[in-house]
């Protein structure tokens, strides 16, 4: 694919979204729409990817995609044909072929585009298209063939004079082009009454010249669904959400009620894990094998080891090693790291804290900016008082410690291995190992 370039059209104004956010940056299953065609082209091994942007969308798209692609600015929104002209003229001379996609059709499948590429390379086509035969659509362009089944025209929905709900072969908006042909022909596209040049005008232009156009029929017509407004955004997400859950179930994951579960496209789940109802798995969450997640749980950008259970709880950028039990009704915030065998019960909040192997925190506690040693028991109502109104401070608790109910640990403070606190203790000074501190403020007793 070294002599191939990818062009992604992302300069449209997207007015129907009624949004201050550029349409390509609206998310489907947790990922901006623009990322789907970019990642598809990267997976295909396309050597050069160009995103066509407008002056108003250039900065936000650059912020989203960084240096993973090149950018070409279409100064004035004069249509897709004009956008393609700017893009193809910016390509290196070594590029012989082009694959062109939209930025608002995240359901387009890798297999479909690969079939297009193979067909384009195997045949003397100047243009190869992806289409959906026998499709019902009121707002997508229609392929017109002659008596010999040759493609002779592409009629936009707004120009179609027939029944808009009659089955037709629908244009998916995904094309392969011979680079030289495209570069020569885009300048011949006539301007519409609206002052725009449409890329689809290349179809009748090629037919009139006798140039060869071919098409690949989609095996899953729903992949051509695009997004023009928020209704279609929801429709596309519904399709993709089912695709994600189906893929996971066929790979060995149990999902009790797929309709009530929301799983983002980059989530990974191991075999024999059960995802229960009303659970949301977002971002780049990774879940191991044999876990039980939900019901009513939210996991965002978290890493979950094998054999964990998370019940009716929220995890944000948290890490659980194997065999950890969380919930119900607990909240693990960014920086929470729980080693093997940790138990977090109901109404426990953990933030920027490392809990060693086998730590128990069963009830109503806040553990923030803390390091807690293995085998320590956290009594109900324990709070690490980590904020002094200006700065955050850390609490360090050794191994095998025992904190009584309602212990207040006023950071910075250190609790030694095997140390203990009495119920209601307010700890403002370090407690040496194997000693007991009680009272307000807590004082050391001779022995525990």
Short mmCIF file of C-alpha atoms in Angstrom, two decimals:
data_model
loop_
_atom_site.label_atom_id
_atom_site.label_comp_id
_atom_site.label_asym_id
_atom_site.label_seq_id
_atom_site.Cartn_x
_atom_site.Cartn_y
_atom_site.Cartn_z
CA UNK A 1 0.00 0.00 0.00
CA UNK A 2 3.01 2.33 -0.30
CA UNK A 3 1.66 3.96 -3.44
CA UNK A 4 -1.79 4.46 -1.94
CA UNK A 5 -3.14 7.52 -0.15
CA UNK A 6 -6.26 7.88 1.96
CA UNK A 7 -8.40 11.01 1.84
CA UNK A 8 -10.97 11.67 4.57
CA UNK A 9 -13.55 14.38 3.96
CA UNK A 10 -14.02 16.40 7.15
CA UNK A 11 -14.60 19.96 5.95
CA UNK A 12 -18.40 19.97 5.99
CA UNK A 13 -20.17 22.45 8.23
CA UNK A 14 -22.50 19.88 9.81
CA UNK A 15 -25.21 22.43 10.49
CA UNK A 16 -27.87 19.82 11.17
CA UNK A 17 -25.98 18.69 14.25
CA UNK A 18 -26.83 22.09 15.82
CA UNK A 19 -23.57 22.01 17.73
CA UNK A 20 -20.46 24.02 18.49
CA UNK A 21 -18.51 20.77 18.17
CA UNK A 22 -17.39 19.85 14.61
CA UNK A 23 -19.47 16.92 13.37
CA UNK A 24 -16.47 14.56 12.94
CA UNK A 25 -15.68 14.95 16.64
CA UNK A 26 -19.05 13.77 17.88
CA UNK A 27 -18.60 10.36 19.47
CA UNK A 28 -20.03 6.97 18.58
CA UNK A 29 -19.46 4.27 21.20
CA UNK A 30 -16.92 6.41 23.00
CA UNK A 31 -14.79 7.44 20.02
CA UNK A 32 -14.88 10.46 17.74
CA UNK A 33 -16.33 9.57 14.34
CA UNK A 34 -13.21 10.81 12.54
CA UNK A 35 -11.12 8.15 14.29
CA UNK A 36 -12.97 5.26 12.64
CA UNK A 37 -11.85 5.98 9.05
CA UNK A 38 -8.38 6.99 10.23
CA UNK A 39 -7.90 3.71 12.09
CA UNK A 40 -9.40 1.74 9.19
CA UNK A 41 -6.87 3.22 6.77
CA UNK A 42 -4.04 2.66 9.22
CA UNK A 43 -5.07 -1.00 9.59
CA UNK A 44 -5.04 -1.37 5.80
CA UNK A 45 -1.49 -0.04 5.75
CA UNK A 46 -2.25 3.05 3.67
CA UNK A 47 1.01 4.97 3.65
CA UNK A 48 -0.34 8.53 3.47
CA UNK A 49 -3.56 9.80 5.08
CA UNK A 50 -4.92 13.28 4.41
CA UNK A 51 -7.85 14.83 6.28
CA UNK A 52 -9.60 17.68 4.49
CA UNK A 53 -10.64 20.32 7.02
CA UNK A 54 -12.21 23.76 6.96
CA UNK A 55 -10.67 26.86 8.58
CA UNK A 56 -13.07 26.47 11.52
CA UNK A 57 -12.50 22.74 12.06
CA UNK A 58 -8.75 22.58 11.49
CA UNK A 59 -7.64 23.31 15.06
CA UNK A 60 -10.09 20.99 16.88
CA UNK A 61 -9.34 18.16 14.45
CA UNK A 62 -5.60 18.70 14.83
CA UNK A 63 -6.03 18.61 18.59
CA UNK A 64 -7.90 15.31 18.31
CA UNK A 65 -5.72 13.49 15.77
CA UNK A 66 -2.34 15.12 16.30
CA UNK A 67 0.40 14.11 13.87
CA UNK A 68 -1.17 10.77 12.94
CA UNK A 69 -2.44 12.31 9.67
CA UNK A 70 -1.75 15.22 7.34
CA UNK A 71 -4.21 18.10 6.92
CA UNK A 72 -5.39 20.05 3.91
CA UNK A 73 -7.57 23.13 4.39
CA UNK A 74 -10.49 23.75 2.03
CA UNK A 75 -10.68 27.55 2.36
CA UNK A 76 -14.30 27.91 1.19
CA UNK A 77 -17.04 25.23 1.52
CA UNK A 78 -17.51 24.70 -2.20
CA UNK A 79 -18.52 21.04 -2.03
CA UNK A 80 -16.91 17.61 -1.93
CA UNK A 81 -15.54 17.89 -5.45
CA UNK A 82 -13.65 21.04 -4.53
CA UNK A 83 -12.44 19.42 -1.29
CA UNK A 84 -11.09 16.46 -3.26
CA UNK A 85 -9.24 18.87 -5.57
CA UNK A 86 -7.39 20.45 -2.66
CA UNK A 87 -6.53 17.03 -1.23
CA UNK A 88 -5.30 15.32 -4.39
CA UNK A 89 -3.16 18.30 -5.37
CA UNK A 90 -1.41 18.07 -1.99
CA UNK A 91 -0.40 14.42 -2.40
CA UNK A 92 3.16 13.37 -3.18
CA UNK A 93 3.91 12.44 -6.78
CA UNK A 94 4.62 8.85 -5.72
CA UNK A 95 0.91 8.22 -5.01
CA UNK A 96 -0.81 6.21 -7.76
CA UNK A 97 -4.13 5.30 -6.14
CA UNK A 98 -6.50 6.88 -3.64
CA UNK A 99 -9.12 5.53 -1.26
CA UNK A 100 -11.57 8.22 -0.17
CA UNK A 101 -13.97 8.04 2.79
CA UNK A 102 -16.24 10.37 4.69
CA UNK A 103 -15.72 11.33 8.32
CA UNK A 104 -19.32 10.69 9.35
CA UNK A 105 -19.82 7.00 8.46
CA UNK A 106 -18.22 5.09 11.34
CA UNK A 107 -19.93 1.78 10.48
CA UNK A 108 -17.92 1.25 7.26
CA UNK A 109 -16.22 -2.12 7.64
CA UNK A 110 -12.60 -3.01 7.05
CA UNK A 111 -13.58 -6.04 4.96
CA UNK A 112 -15.69 -3.94 2.60
CA UNK A 113 -12.91 -1.45 1.94
CA UNK A 114 -10.39 -4.26 1.52
CA UNK A 115 -12.64 -5.85 -1.13
CA UNK A 116 -12.81 -2.50 -2.90
CA UNK A 117 -9.05 -2.17 -2.91
CA UNK A 118 -8.59 -5.70 -4.24
CA UNK A 119 -11.13 -5.11 -7.00
CA UNK A 120 -9.62 -1.78 -7.94
CA UNK A 121 -6.13 -3.28 -8.17
CA UNK A 122 -7.31 -6.31 -10.16
CA UNK A 123 -9.38 -4.44 -12.74
CA UNK A 124 -8.69 -1.48 -15.08
CA UNK A 125 -11.03 0.81 -13.13
CA UNK A 126 -10.61 4.54 -12.87
CA UNK A 127 -13.14 4.48 -10.02
CA UNK A 128 -14.41 1.72 -7.72
CA UNK A 129 -17.34 2.32 -5.38
CA UNK A 130 -18.95 0.71 -2.36
CA UNK A 131 -22.73 0.37 -2.74
CA UNK A 132 -25.67 -1.20 -0.93
CA UNK A 133 -28.09 -2.97 -3.32
CA UNK A 134 -31.85 -3.06 -2.68
CA UNK A 135 -31.61 -0.49 0.07
CA UNK A 136 -34.30 1.87 1.32
CA UNK A 137 -33.07 5.41 1.89
CA UNK A 138 -34.56 8.84 1.40
CA UNK A 139 -31.37 10.90 1.76
CA UNK A 140 -28.59 8.97 0.02
CA UNK A 141 -27.53 9.00 -3.62
CA UNK A 142 -28.73 6.29 -6.02
CA UNK A 143 -26.69 4.35 -8.55
CA UNK A 144 -28.10 4.21 -12.08
CA UNK A 145 -27.10 1.36 -14.41
CA UNK A 146 -27.78 0.81 -18.08
CA UNK A 147 -29.20 -2.34 -19.69
CA UNK A 148 -25.76 -3.92 -19.56
CA UNK A 149 -25.47 -3.26 -15.81
CA UNK A 150 -22.79 -0.67 -16.33
CA UNK A 151 -22.82 2.27 -13.89
CA UNK A 152 -23.77 5.38 -15.83
CA UNK A 153 -24.95 7.85 -13.22
CA UNK A 154 -25.23 8.69 -9.54
CA UNK A 155 -28.27 10.79 -8.63
CA UNK A 156 -28.29 12.65 -5.34
CA UNK A 157 -31.40 12.19 -3.20
CA UNK A 158 -32.44 15.82 -3.60
CA UNK A 159 -32.41 15.40 -7.40
CA UNK A 160 -34.26 12.07 -7.53
CA UNK A 161 -37.63 12.36 -9.22
CA UNK A 162 -38.90 8.86 -8.50
CA UNK A 163 -40.21 7.20 -5.37
CA UNK A 164 -37.71 7.99 -2.62
CA UNK A 165 -38.74 4.85 -0.73
CA UNK A 166 -38.38 2.44 -3.64
CA UNK A 167 -35.53 -0.09 -3.19
CA UNK A 168 -32.39 1.08 -4.96
CA UNK A 169 -28.65 0.60 -5.14
CA UNK A 170 -27.36 3.22 -2.73
CA UNK A 171 -24.02 4.99 -2.78
CA UNK A 172 -21.96 4.47 0.38
CA UNK A 173 -19.66 7.43 -0.23
CA UNK A 174 -16.51 5.27 -0.23
CA UNK A 175 -14.37 5.25 -3.39
CA UNK A 176 -11.11 4.11 -4.89
CA UNK A 177 -9.62 6.26 -7.64
CA UNK A 178 -6.76 6.15 -10.06
CA UNK A 179 -4.84 9.19 -8.83
CA UNK A 180 -3.99 10.60 -12.27
CA UNK A 181 -7.56 10.21 -13.51
CA UNK A 182 -9.00 11.87 -10.41
CA UNK A 183 -6.57 14.76 -10.58
CA UNK A 184 -7.48 15.39 -14.23
CA UNK A 185 -11.23 14.96 -13.85
CA UNK A 186 -12.01 16.94 -10.67
CA UNK A 187 -11.26 20.16 -12.53
CA UNK A 188 -13.99 19.22 -15.03
CA UNK A 189 -16.76 19.00 -12.42
CA UNK A 190 -19.38 21.62 -13.12
CA UNK A 191 -20.57 23.96 -10.40
CA UNK A 192 -24.10 23.35 -9.16
CA UNK A 193 -26.73 26.10 -8.86
CA UNK A 194 -25.76 26.30 -5.18
CA UNK A 195 -22.19 27.13 -6.14
CA UNK A 196 -20.77 23.75 -5.11
CA UNK A 197 -18.90 20.98 -6.91
CA UNK A 198 -20.00 17.46 -6.02
CA UNK A 199 -17.65 14.49 -6.06
CA UNK A 200 -20.53 12.29 -7.23
CA UNK A 201 -20.53 14.19 -10.54
CA UNK A 202 -17.49 12.13 -11.47
CA UNK A 203 -19.73 9.11 -12.12
CA UNK A 204 -21.67 10.49 -15.13
CA UNK A 205 -18.51 12.23 -16.29
CA UNK A 206 -16.63 8.91 -16.38
CA UNK A 207 -19.54 7.16 -18.09
CA UNK A 208 -19.65 9.79 -20.82
CA UNK A 209 -15.94 9.30 -21.47
CA UNK A 210 -16.26 5.50 -21.53
CA UNK A 211 -14.02 5.11 -18.50
CA UNK A 212 -14.52 2.00 -16.41
CA UNK A 213 -16.39 2.29 -13.11
CA UNK A 214 -17.01 -0.71 -10.90
CA UNK A 215 -18.73 -1.34 -7.58
CA UNK A 216 -18.48 -3.68 -4.62
CA UNK A 217 -21.79 -4.62 -3.00
CA UNK A 218 -21.82 -4.34 0.78
CA UNK A 219 -22.60 -7.57 2.60
CA UNK A 220 -24.00 -5.57 5.54
CA UNK A 221 -26.00 -2.63 4.12
CA UNK A 222 -26.32 -0.93 7.50
CA UNK A 223 -22.63 -0.07 7.32
CA UNK A 224 -23.37 2.75 4.88
CA UNK A 225 -25.49 4.65 7.41
CA UNK A 226 -24.04 8.11 7.90
CA UNK A 227 -24.60 10.85 10.45
CA UNK A 228 -26.12 14.19 9.53
CA UNK A 229 -27.98 14.98 12.75
CA UNK A 230 -28.27 13.72 16.30
CA UNK A 231 -31.09 11.34 15.46
CA UNK A 232 -28.84 9.56 12.98
CA UNK A 233 -26.01 9.73 15.52
CA UNK A 234 -28.15 7.72 17.93
CA UNK A 235 -29.19 5.29 15.19
CA UNK A 236 -25.59 4.63 14.19
CA UNK A 237 -24.59 4.14 17.82
CA UNK A 238 -27.40 1.60 18.28
CA UNK A 239 -26.12 -0.42 15.32
CA UNK A 240 -22.52 -0.29 16.50
CA UNK A 241 -23.45 -1.11 20.08
CA UNK A 242 -25.14 -4.30 18.91
CA UNK A 243 -22.11 -5.18 16.77
CA UNK A 244 -19.83 -4.76 19.77
CA UNK A 245 -21.96 -6.89 22.10
CA UNK A 246 -22.44 -9.56 19.43
CA UNK A 247 -18.69 -9.76 18.84
CA UNK A 248 -18.01 -10.06 22.56
CA UNK A 249 -20.66 -12.71 23.11
CA UNK A 250 -19.32 -14.79 20.23
CA UNK A 251 -15.85 -14.53 21.73
CA UNK A 252 -16.92 -16.01 25.07
CA UNK A 253 -18.40 -13.14 27.11
CA UNK A 254 -21.85 -13.43 28.70
CA UNK A 255 -23.96 -10.29 28.39
CA UNK A 256 -27.25 -10.77 30.20
CA UNK A 257 -29.20 -8.01 28.48
CA UNK A 258 -27.38 -6.45 25.51
CA UNK A 259 -30.07 -3.77 25.14
CA UNK A 260 -29.29 -2.33 28.58
CA UNK A 261 -25.51 -2.52 28.34
CA UNK A 262 -23.29 0.21 26.82
CA UNK A 263 -19.81 -0.92 25.77
CA UNK A 264 -17.39 1.37 23.93
CA UNK A 265 -15.53 0.24 20.84
CA UNK A 266 -12.09 0.06 22.48
CA UNK A 267 -13.17 -2.03 25.49
CA UNK A 268 -11.57 -5.48 25.86
CA UNK A 269 -13.20 -8.30 27.85
CA UNK A 270 -11.85 -11.80 28.59
CA UNK A 271 -13.71 -15.09 28.23
CA UNK A 272 -16.21 -16.30 30.83
CA UNK A 273 -16.78 -12.80 32.17
CA UNK A 274 -20.41 -11.88 32.86
CA UNK A 275 -21.67 -8.37 32.14
CA UNK A 276 -24.91 -7.77 33.99
CA UNK A 277 -27.74 -5.35 33.23
CA UNK A 278 -27.44 -1.55 33.17
CA UNK A 279 -23.66 -1.57 32.98
CA UNK A 280 -21.53 0.97 31.08
CA UNK A 281 -17.97 0.12 30.02
CA UNK A 282 -16.25 3.09 28.43
CA UNK A 283 -12.95 4.32 27.08
CA UNK A 284 -10.11 1.80 26.95
CA UNK A 285 -11.34 -0.37 29.80
CA UNK A 286 -9.76 -3.82 29.93
CA UNK A 287 -11.51 -6.61 31.83
CA UNK A 288 -9.91 -9.99 32.43
CA UNK A 289 -11.35 -13.50 32.38
CA UNK A 290 -14.00 -14.88 34.72
CA UNK A 291 -15.14 -11.53 36.10
CA UNK A 292 -18.63 -10.52 37.22
CA UNK A 293 -19.41 -6.89 36.38
CA UNK A 294 -22.67 -5.21 37.36
CA UNK A 295 -25.52 -4.79 37.56
CA UNK A 296 -25.57 -0.99 37.50
CA UNK A 297 -21.81 -0.49 37.25
CA UNK A 298 -19.81 2.14 35.36
CA UNK A 299 -16.20 1.41 34.42
CA UNK A 300 -14.20 4.08 32.61
CA UNK A 301 -10.62 3.60 31.35
CA UNK A 302 -10.01 0.99 34.03
CA UNK A 303 -8.01 -2.26 34.12
CA UNK A 304 -9.66 -5.23 35.78
CA UNK A 305 -7.76 -8.47 36.51
CA UNK A 306 -9.10 -12.01 36.29
CA UNK A 307 -11.81 -13.15 38.67
CA UNK A 308 -12.91 -9.73 39.91
CA UNK A 309 -16.39 -8.67 40.91
CA UNK A 310 -17.73 -5.10 40.64
CA UNK A 311 -21.29 -4.62 41.84
CA UNK A 312 -23.28 -1.39 41.38
CA UNK A 313 -20.14 0.75 41.58
CA UNK A 314 -18.21 3.33 39.58
CA UNK A 315 -14.55 2.97 38.58
CA UNK A 316 -12.60 5.75 36.85
CA UNK A 317 -9.03 5.07 35.68
CA UNK A 318 -8.69 2.45 38.39
CA UNK A 319 -6.65 -0.75 38.40
CA UNK A 320 -7.73 -4.02 40.01
CA UNK A 321 -5.45 -7.01 40.20
CA UNK A 322 -6.92 -10.53 40.25
CA UNK A 323 -9.66 -11.57 42.67
CA UNK A 324 -10.71 -8.08 43.83
CA UNK A 325 -14.27 -7.51 45.06
CA UNK A 326 -15.84 -4.04 44.87
CA UNK A 327 -19.26 -2.79 45.91
CA UNK A 328 -22.07 -2.30 46.00
CA UNK A 329 -22.20 1.51 45.84
CA UNK A 330 -18.49 2.29 45.91
CA UNK A 331 -16.45 4.74 43.87
CA UNK A 332 -12.87 4.16 42.72
CA UNK A 333 -11.45 7.38 41.32
CA UNK A 334 -8.34 7.97 39.18
CA UNK A 335 -5.18 6.51 40.66
CA UNK A 336 -6.89 3.79 42.69
CA UNK A 337 -4.77 0.61 42.57
CA UNK A 338 -6.03 -2.51 44.35
CA UNK A 339 -3.78 -5.53 44.64
CA UNK A 340 -4.93 -9.15 44.59
CA UNK A 341 -7.68 -10.12 47.02
CA UNK A 342 -8.64 -6.62 48.15
CA UNK A 343 -12.24 -6.25 49.31
CA UNK A 344 -14.00 -2.90 48.97
CA UNK A 345 -17.51 -3.06 50.34
CA UNK A 346 -20.39 -0.63 50.21
CA UNK A 347 -20.01 3.16 50.13
CA UNK A 348 -16.21 3.27 49.99
CA UNK A 349 -14.38 5.91 47.95
CA UNK A 350 -10.76 5.40 46.90
CA UNK A 351 -8.66 8.08 45.16
CA UNK A 352 -4.94 8.10 44.26
CA UNK A 353 -4.34 5.25 46.68
CA UNK A 354 -2.51 1.92 46.56
CA UNK A 355 -4.10 -0.88 48.55
CA UNK A 356 -1.88 -3.90 49.21
CA UNK A 357 -2.85 -7.53 48.90
CA UNK A 358 -5.85 -8.59 50.98
CA UNK A 359 -6.75 -5.14 52.35
CA UNK A 360 -10.32 -5.03 53.68
CA UNK A 361 -12.44 -1.86 53.63
CA UNK A 362 -15.99 -3.02 54.11
CA UNK A 363 -18.04 0.06 54.90
CA UNK A 364 -18.41 3.83 54.55
CA UNK A 365 -14.81 5.00 54.15
CA UNK A 366 -12.79 7.53 52.20
CA UNK A 367 -9.24 6.55 51.26
CA UNK A 368 -7.48 9.35 49.41
CA UNK A 369 -3.78 9.83 48.69
CA UNK A 370 -2.90 6.77 50.73
CA UNK A 371 -0.57 3.79 50.64
CA UNK A 372 -2.01 0.86 52.57
CA UNK A 373 -0.02 -2.28 53.32
CA UNK A 374 -1.13 -5.86 52.76
CA UNK A 375 -3.58 -7.43 55.17
CA UNK A 376 -4.71 -4.17 56.77
CA UNK A 377 -8.29 -3.87 58.00
CA UNK A 378 -10.02 -0.52 57.47
CA UNK A 379 -12.83 -0.02 59.97
CA UNK A 380 -16.19 1.44 58.99
CA UNK A 381 -16.20 5.22 58.71
CA UNK A 382 -12.42 5.60 58.34
CA UNK A 383 -11.37 8.81 56.58
CA UNK A 384 -7.97 9.92 55.36
CA UNK A 385 -8.12 13.67 55.91
CA UNK A 386 -5.81 14.45 53.01
CA UNK A 387 -6.65 18.08 52.23
CA UNK A 388 -5.69 20.97 54.48
CA UNK A 389 -7.49 23.57 52.41
CA UNK A 390 -4.45 24.31 50.29
CA UNK A 391 -2.55 21.11 49.54
CA UNK A 392 -3.11 17.35 49.46
CA UNK A 393 -1.06 15.15 51.83
CA UNK A 394 -0.42 11.42 51.90
CA UNK A 395 -1.23 8.81 54.49
CA UNK A 396 0.95 5.72 54.83
CA UNK A 397 -0.38 2.61 56.56
CA UNK A 398 1.82 -0.43 57.07
CA UNK A 399 1.02 -4.12 56.71
CA UNK A 400 -1.39 -5.89 59.02
CA UNK A 401 -2.66 -2.71 60.65
CA UNK A 402 -6.13 -2.50 62.22
CA UNK A 403 -8.05 0.75 62.09
CA UNK A 404 -11.05 1.02 64.36
CA UNK A 405 -14.40 2.41 63.24
CA UNK A 406 -14.57 6.17 62.59
CA UNK A 407 -10.79 6.63 62.60
CA UNK A 408 -9.73 10.03 61.24
CA UNK A 409 -6.20 10.03 59.78
CA UNK A 410 -5.06 13.67 59.51
CA UNK A 411 -2.41 13.60 56.79
CA UNK A 412 0.50 13.66 56.51
CA UNK A 413 0.63 10.73 58.91
CA UNK A 414 2.13 7.25 59.05
CA UNK A 415 0.75 4.11 60.68
CA UNK A 416 3.31 1.36 61.30
CA UNK A 417 3.05 -2.37 60.56
CA UNK A 418 0.67 -4.10 62.93
CA UNK A 419 -0.41 -0.84 64.56
CA UNK A 420 -4.02 -0.21 65.57
CA UNK A 421 -6.42 2.62 66.37
CA UNK A 422 -9.38 2.66 68.68
CA UNK A 423 -12.88 3.53 67.55
CA UNK A 424 -13.28 7.27 66.93
CA UNK A 425 -9.54 8.00 67.07
CA UNK A 426 -8.32 11.22 65.48
CA UNK A 427 -4.74 10.48 64.47
CA UNK A 428 -2.55 13.58 64.03
CA UNK A 429 0.84 11.97 64.74
CA UNK A 430 2.61 8.88 63.46
CA UNK A 431 1.86 5.58 65.19
CA UNK A 432 4.87 3.23 65.51
CA UNK A 433 4.48 -0.41 64.50
CA UNK A 434 2.54 -2.78 66.74
CA UNK A 435 1.23 0.03 68.98
CA UNK A 436 -2.31 1.20 69.70
CA UNK A 437 -3.50 4.80 69.54
CA UNK A 438 -6.85 5.92 70.99
CA UNK A 439 -8.73 9.12 71.71
CA UNK A 440 -9.04 12.65 70.36
CA UNK A 441 -6.35 13.52 69.55
CA UNK A 442 -5.11 9.93 69.51
CA UNK A 443 -2.43 8.99 72.04
CA UNK A 444 -0.20 5.91 72.11
CA UNK A 445 -0.88 3.18 74.62
CA UNK A 446 1.92 0.98 75.81
CA UNK A 447 0.63 -2.12 73.99
CA UNK A 448 -2.16 -3.07 71.60
#
